[in-house]
Amino acid sequence: MIVLGFWSSLKHIVKAVVRAVVRIVTTVIGLVVGIFDFLLGFLTWPPKKLRLQIFILSNEAGPLMNPGDLTASINYARTTFKDKFNVKLIAYSKNIVEIIKEPAPAAALDVSCDWGALADEFGDAGEFFGSHLAGWNAIPISLTFPITVFIVNDIKDKEGCSLGPLSDYITLDIDGVKSENTLAHEMGHACNLWHSGTKSNLMWKDDDRGNGAKWFQKNLLRSSRHVLYW
């Protein structure tokens, strides 16, 4: 049993390291592709695209929510990204919201953020999320760098979580869905943006935020590897 446990732990570590390497490589590629927008992104021209895939997790009782429950959050994100950054959100697959019907492991249903989320990468949660990423898994199968959103039951002390530009996915819990601006906010983190001290800004830390964007935020977001011309 000790030997089996060792190899299981080693497998998790290897998979987590592979995912980290893939993210670093794709980030470097994105920086090369996005150099124009890093310098001139404040012009928000020409239009760009961001592909999004949302997965609703299930527990033993079934899906955590219905796809229609995400309509307000998706519409808010679409409007904000288009109006503030001239970035069009499009579905990565046929349906922007899909349900993963197989019950998710407990570690993926109730997750942590910040350093806790990094630790989760080396466990069952990280393995589950990594195996369901849209567009990328252990090896690249797409050059569109979509953002995958996992709807979980609860995020400790948070409503949404992103590990920033190195991450290919974000998590949003049930309360985060109810707060319609949280999805757009966490997508901002995934696209190079950090918290703002301005309450009217999309990146204000609390959910009473507005959807404003400063000129340099436009440069940073449009230069993200997730935001493309094709």
Short mmCIF file of C-alpha atoms in Angstrom, two decimals:
data_model
loop_
_atom_site.label_atom_id
_atom_site.label_comp_id
_atom_site.label_asym_id
_atom_site.label_seq_id
_atom_site.Cartn_x
_atom_site.Cartn_y
_atom_site.Cartn_z
CA MET A 1 0.00 0.00 0.00
CA ILE A 2 2.87 2.37 0.77
CA VAL A 3 4.43 1.67 -2.62
CA LEU A 4 1.12 2.19 -4.43
CA GLY A 5 0.60 5.45 -2.59
CA PHE A 6 4.08 6.60 -3.54
CA TRP A 7 3.55 5.97 -7.25
CA SER A 8 0.15 7.65 -7.16
CA SER A 9 1.68 10.75 -5.56
CA LEU A 10 4.55 10.72 -8.06
CA LYS A 11 2.07 10.53 -10.94
CA HIS A 12 0.23 13.59 -9.64
CA ILE A 13 3.48 15.53 -9.29
CA VAL A 14 4.66 14.67 -12.81
CA LYS A 15 1.34 15.69 -14.34
CA ALA A 16 1.34 18.96 -12.41
CA VAL A 17 4.89 19.74 -13.56
CA VAL A 18 3.96 19.00 -17.18
CA ARG A 19 0.98 21.36 -16.93
CA ALA A 20 3.24 24.06 -15.46
CA VAL A 21 5.78 23.67 -18.28
CA VAL A 22 3.04 23.87 -20.91
CA ARG A 23 1.74 27.08 -19.34
CA ILE A 24 5.18 28.65 -19.28
CA VAL A 25 5.77 27.78 -22.95
CA THR A 26 2.39 29.13 -24.02
CA THR A 27 2.96 32.30 -22.01
CA VAL A 28 6.25 32.91 -23.82
CA ILE A 29 4.52 32.35 -27.16
CA GLY A 30 1.79 34.76 -26.13
CA LEU A 31 4.32 37.44 -25.19
CA VAL A 32 5.94 37.20 -28.63
CA VAL A 33 2.58 37.34 -30.42
CA GLY A 34 1.25 40.10 -28.17
CA ILE A 35 4.17 42.55 -28.35
CA PHE A 36 2.20 44.90 -30.62
CA ASP A 37 -0.66 45.15 -28.15
CA PHE A 38 1.70 45.49 -25.22
CA LEU A 39 2.94 48.72 -26.80
CA LEU A 40 -0.20 50.01 -28.54
CA GLY A 41 -3.08 48.13 -26.89
CA PHE A 42 -4.55 51.35 -25.48
CA LEU A 43 -5.81 52.01 -29.02
CA THR A 44 -8.02 48.87 -28.71
CA TRP A 45 -7.75 48.30 -32.45
CA PRO A 46 -8.10 46.13 -34.44
CA PRO A 47 -10.72 43.85 -32.82
CA LYS A 48 -9.52 40.71 -31.09
CA LYS A 49 -11.10 37.48 -29.85
CA LEU A 50 -11.06 35.45 -26.65
CA ARG A 51 -12.36 31.88 -26.59
CA LEU A 52 -14.21 30.79 -23.48
CA GLN A 53 -15.41 27.41 -22.27
CA ILE A 54 -17.45 27.03 -19.08
CA PHE A 55 -17.90 23.66 -17.41
CA ILE A 56 -20.47 23.13 -14.65
CA LEU A 57 -19.29 20.42 -12.29
CA SER A 58 -21.54 17.75 -10.85
CA ASN A 59 -21.68 16.03 -7.49
CA GLU A 60 -23.45 12.78 -6.64
CA ALA A 61 -26.82 14.57 -6.77
CA GLY A 62 -26.23 15.99 -10.25
CA PRO A 63 -25.06 19.29 -11.80
CA LEU A 64 -24.38 22.16 -9.39
CA MET A 65 -26.58 24.49 -11.48
CA ASN A 66 -28.25 24.91 -14.85
CA PRO A 67 -26.48 26.54 -17.84
CA GLY A 68 -29.09 29.31 -17.87
CA ASP A 69 -27.94 30.43 -14.42
CA LEU A 70 -24.77 31.78 -16.06
CA THR A 71 -26.51 34.00 -18.63
CA ALA A 72 -26.13 37.25 -16.67
CA SER A 73 -22.42 36.65 -15.93
CA ILE A 74 -21.65 35.77 -19.54
CA ASN A 75 -23.53 38.78 -20.90
CA TYR A 76 -21.74 41.09 -18.45
CA ALA A 77 -18.35 39.69 -19.48
CA ARG A 78 -19.16 39.95 -23.18
CA THR A 79 -20.30 43.56 -22.88
CA THR A 80 -17.34 44.61 -20.71
CA PHE A 81 -14.66 42.98 -22.86
CA LYS A 82 -16.18 44.38 -26.05
CA ASP A 83 -16.81 47.92 -24.79
CA LYS A 84 -13.61 48.38 -22.77
CA PHE A 85 -11.07 46.29 -24.69
CA ASN A 86 -12.63 45.66 -28.13
CA VAL A 87 -12.34 41.94 -27.47
CA LYS A 88 -15.12 39.62 -28.61
CA LEU A 89 -15.88 36.62 -26.40
CA ILE A 90 -16.72 33.52 -28.41
CA ALA A 91 -17.45 29.93 -27.43
CA TYR A 92 -14.54 27.52 -27.75
CA SER A 93 -16.88 24.65 -28.55
CA LYS A 94 -20.44 24.48 -29.85
CA ASN A 95 -21.90 25.54 -26.50
CA ILE A 96 -20.15 28.06 -24.29
CA VAL A 97 -21.57 26.31 -21.20
CA GLU A 98 -21.46 22.55 -20.81
CA ILE A 99 -22.07 20.16 -17.92
CA ILE A 100 -19.53 17.56 -16.84
CA LYS A 101 -21.95 14.85 -15.81
CA GLU A 102 -19.48 12.56 -14.06
CA PRO A 103 -19.31 13.44 -10.36
CA ALA A 104 -16.19 15.50 -9.66
CA PRO A 105 -13.87 14.50 -6.81
CA ALA A 106 -14.53 16.29 -3.53
CA ALA A 107 -11.23 18.17 -3.87
CA ALA A 108 -12.45 19.76 -7.14
CA LEU A 109 -15.87 20.71 -5.77
CA ASP A 110 -14.58 22.64 -2.75
CA VAL A 111 -11.34 24.39 -3.60
CA SER A 112 -8.92 27.00 -2.30
CA CYS A 113 -7.42 30.09 -3.91
CA ASP A 114 -4.01 31.79 -3.93
CA TRP A 115 -1.36 29.51 -2.37
CA GLY A 116 -4.01 26.91 -1.63
CA ALA A 117 -4.87 26.71 -5.32
CA LEU A 118 -1.20 26.13 -6.14
CA ALA A 119 -1.17 23.26 -3.67
CA ASP A 120 -4.36 21.88 -5.24
CA GLU A 121 -2.50 21.60 -8.55
CA PHE A 122 -0.58 18.64 -7.14
CA GLY A 123 -3.67 16.76 -6.00
CA ASP A 124 -6.97 15.40 -7.24
CA ALA A 125 -8.35 18.86 -8.03
CA GLY A 126 -5.44 19.77 -10.29
CA GLU A 127 -5.59 16.41 -12.05
CA PHE A 128 -9.33 16.76 -12.64
CA PHE A 129 -9.12 20.32 -13.95
CA GLY A 130 -6.10 19.49 -16.10
CA SER A 131 -7.87 16.55 -17.72
CA HIS A 132 -10.86 18.71 -18.69
CA LEU A 133 -9.11 21.82 -20.02
CA ALA A 134 -10.43 23.19 -23.29
CA GLY A 135 -7.75 23.18 -25.95
CA TRP A 136 -4.74 22.08 -23.91
CA ASN A 137 -3.86 19.02 -21.89
CA ALA A 138 -0.48 17.35 -21.50
CA ILE A 139 0.39 18.34 -25.07
CA PRO A 140 -0.93 21.23 -27.18
CA ILE A 141 -3.85 20.43 -29.46
CA SER A 142 -4.92 24.00 -30.17
CA LEU A 143 -3.39 27.38 -30.91
CA THR A 144 -6.35 29.35 -29.62
CA PHE A 145 -5.43 29.36 -25.90
CA PRO A 146 -9.00 29.36 -24.53
CA ILE A 147 -9.86 30.15 -20.93
CA THR A 148 -11.67 27.31 -19.19
CA VAL A 149 -14.03 28.17 -16.33
CA PHE A 150 -14.98 25.49 -13.81
CA ILE A 151 -18.13 26.10 -11.77
CA VAL A 152 -17.44 24.58 -8.36
CA ASN A 153 -19.45 24.35 -5.19
CA ASP A 154 -17.31 26.60 -2.99
CA ILE A 155 -14.02 28.50 -3.01
CA LYS A 156 -12.66 29.10 0.48
CA ASP A 157 -13.07 32.80 1.40
CA LYS A 158 -13.58 33.73 -2.28
CA GLU A 159 -16.22 33.76 -5.00
CA GLY A 160 -13.81 33.27 -7.89
CA CYS A 161 -10.16 32.42 -8.35
CA SER A 162 -7.50 32.73 -11.02
CA LEU A 163 -3.79 32.00 -10.73
CA GLY A 164 -3.06 34.78 -13.20
CA PRO A 165 -1.48 34.77 -16.67
CA LEU A 166 0.14 31.34 -16.26
CA SER A 167 -3.26 29.75 -15.74
CA ASP A 168 -5.46 28.22 -18.43
CA TYR A 169 -8.46 27.96 -16.13
CA ILE A 170 -10.34 29.85 -13.46
CA THR A 171 -12.80 28.66 -10.83
CA LEU A 172 -16.09 30.28 -9.94
CA ASP A 173 -18.37 29.09 -7.15
CA ILE A 174 -22.14 29.35 -6.77
CA ASP A 175 -21.96 32.74 -5.02
CA GLY A 176 -19.59 33.97 -7.73
CA VAL A 177 -22.15 33.16 -10.40
CA LYS A 178 -24.79 35.12 -8.49
CA SER A 179 -22.44 38.15 -8.52
CA GLU A 180 -22.55 38.76 -12.26
CA ASN A 181 -19.27 40.72 -12.50
CA THR A 182 -17.05 38.07 -10.87
CA LEU A 183 -16.56 36.06 -14.08
CA ALA A 184 -15.28 39.11 -16.00
CA HIS A 185 -13.04 40.05 -13.06
CA GLU A 186 -11.39 36.62 -12.86
CA MET A 187 -10.95 36.56 -16.63
CA GLY A 188 -9.13 39.85 -16.24
CA HIS A 189 -6.68 38.18 -13.84
CA ALA A 190 -6.10 35.38 -16.35
CA CYS A 191 -5.36 38.04 -18.98
CA ASN A 192 -2.50 39.76 -17.11
CA LEU A 193 -4.47 42.18 -14.89
CA TRP A 194 -4.00 42.61 -11.14
CA HIS A 195 -6.20 44.30 -8.55
CA SER A 196 -6.95 48.00 -8.91
CA GLY A 197 -7.39 50.53 -6.11
CA THR A 198 -10.23 52.22 -8.01
CA LYS A 199 -13.72 51.09 -7.06
CA SER A 200 -15.16 51.82 -10.52
CA ASN A 201 -12.55 49.54 -12.10
CA LEU A 202 -13.21 45.98 -13.25
CA MET A 203 -10.26 44.83 -11.15
CA TRP A 204 -11.47 46.30 -7.83
CA LYS A 205 -11.17 43.48 -5.28
CA ASP A 206 -14.80 43.43 -4.07
CA ASP A 207 -17.96 42.62 -6.02
CA ASP A 208 -19.30 46.18 -5.76
CA ARG A 209 -16.83 47.01 -8.54
CA GLY A 210 -17.60 48.82 -11.78
CA ASN A 211 -16.37 47.75 -15.21
CA GLY A 212 -13.92 50.56 -15.97
CA ALA A 213 -10.47 49.99 -17.47
CA LYS A 214 -7.35 52.17 -17.48
CA TRP A 215 -5.27 52.66 -20.59
CA PHE A 216 -2.42 50.37 -19.44
CA GLN A 217 -4.92 47.64 -18.51
CA LYS A 218 -6.02 47.64 -22.13
CA ASN A 219 -2.41 47.11 -23.21
CA LEU A 220 -1.93 44.26 -20.76
CA LEU A 221 -5.19 42.45 -21.45
CA ARG A 222 -4.93 42.68 -25.22
CA SER A 223 -1.37 41.33 -25.11
CA SER A 224 -2.50 38.20 -23.25
CA ARG A 225 -1.92 34.87 -24.99
CA HIS A 226 -5.65 34.21 -24.53
CA VAL A 227 -6.60 37.25 -26.64
CA LEU A 228 -5.95 36.70 -30.35
CA TYR A 229 -6.55 38.17 -33.80
CA TRP A 230 -7.81 34.84 -35.15
#
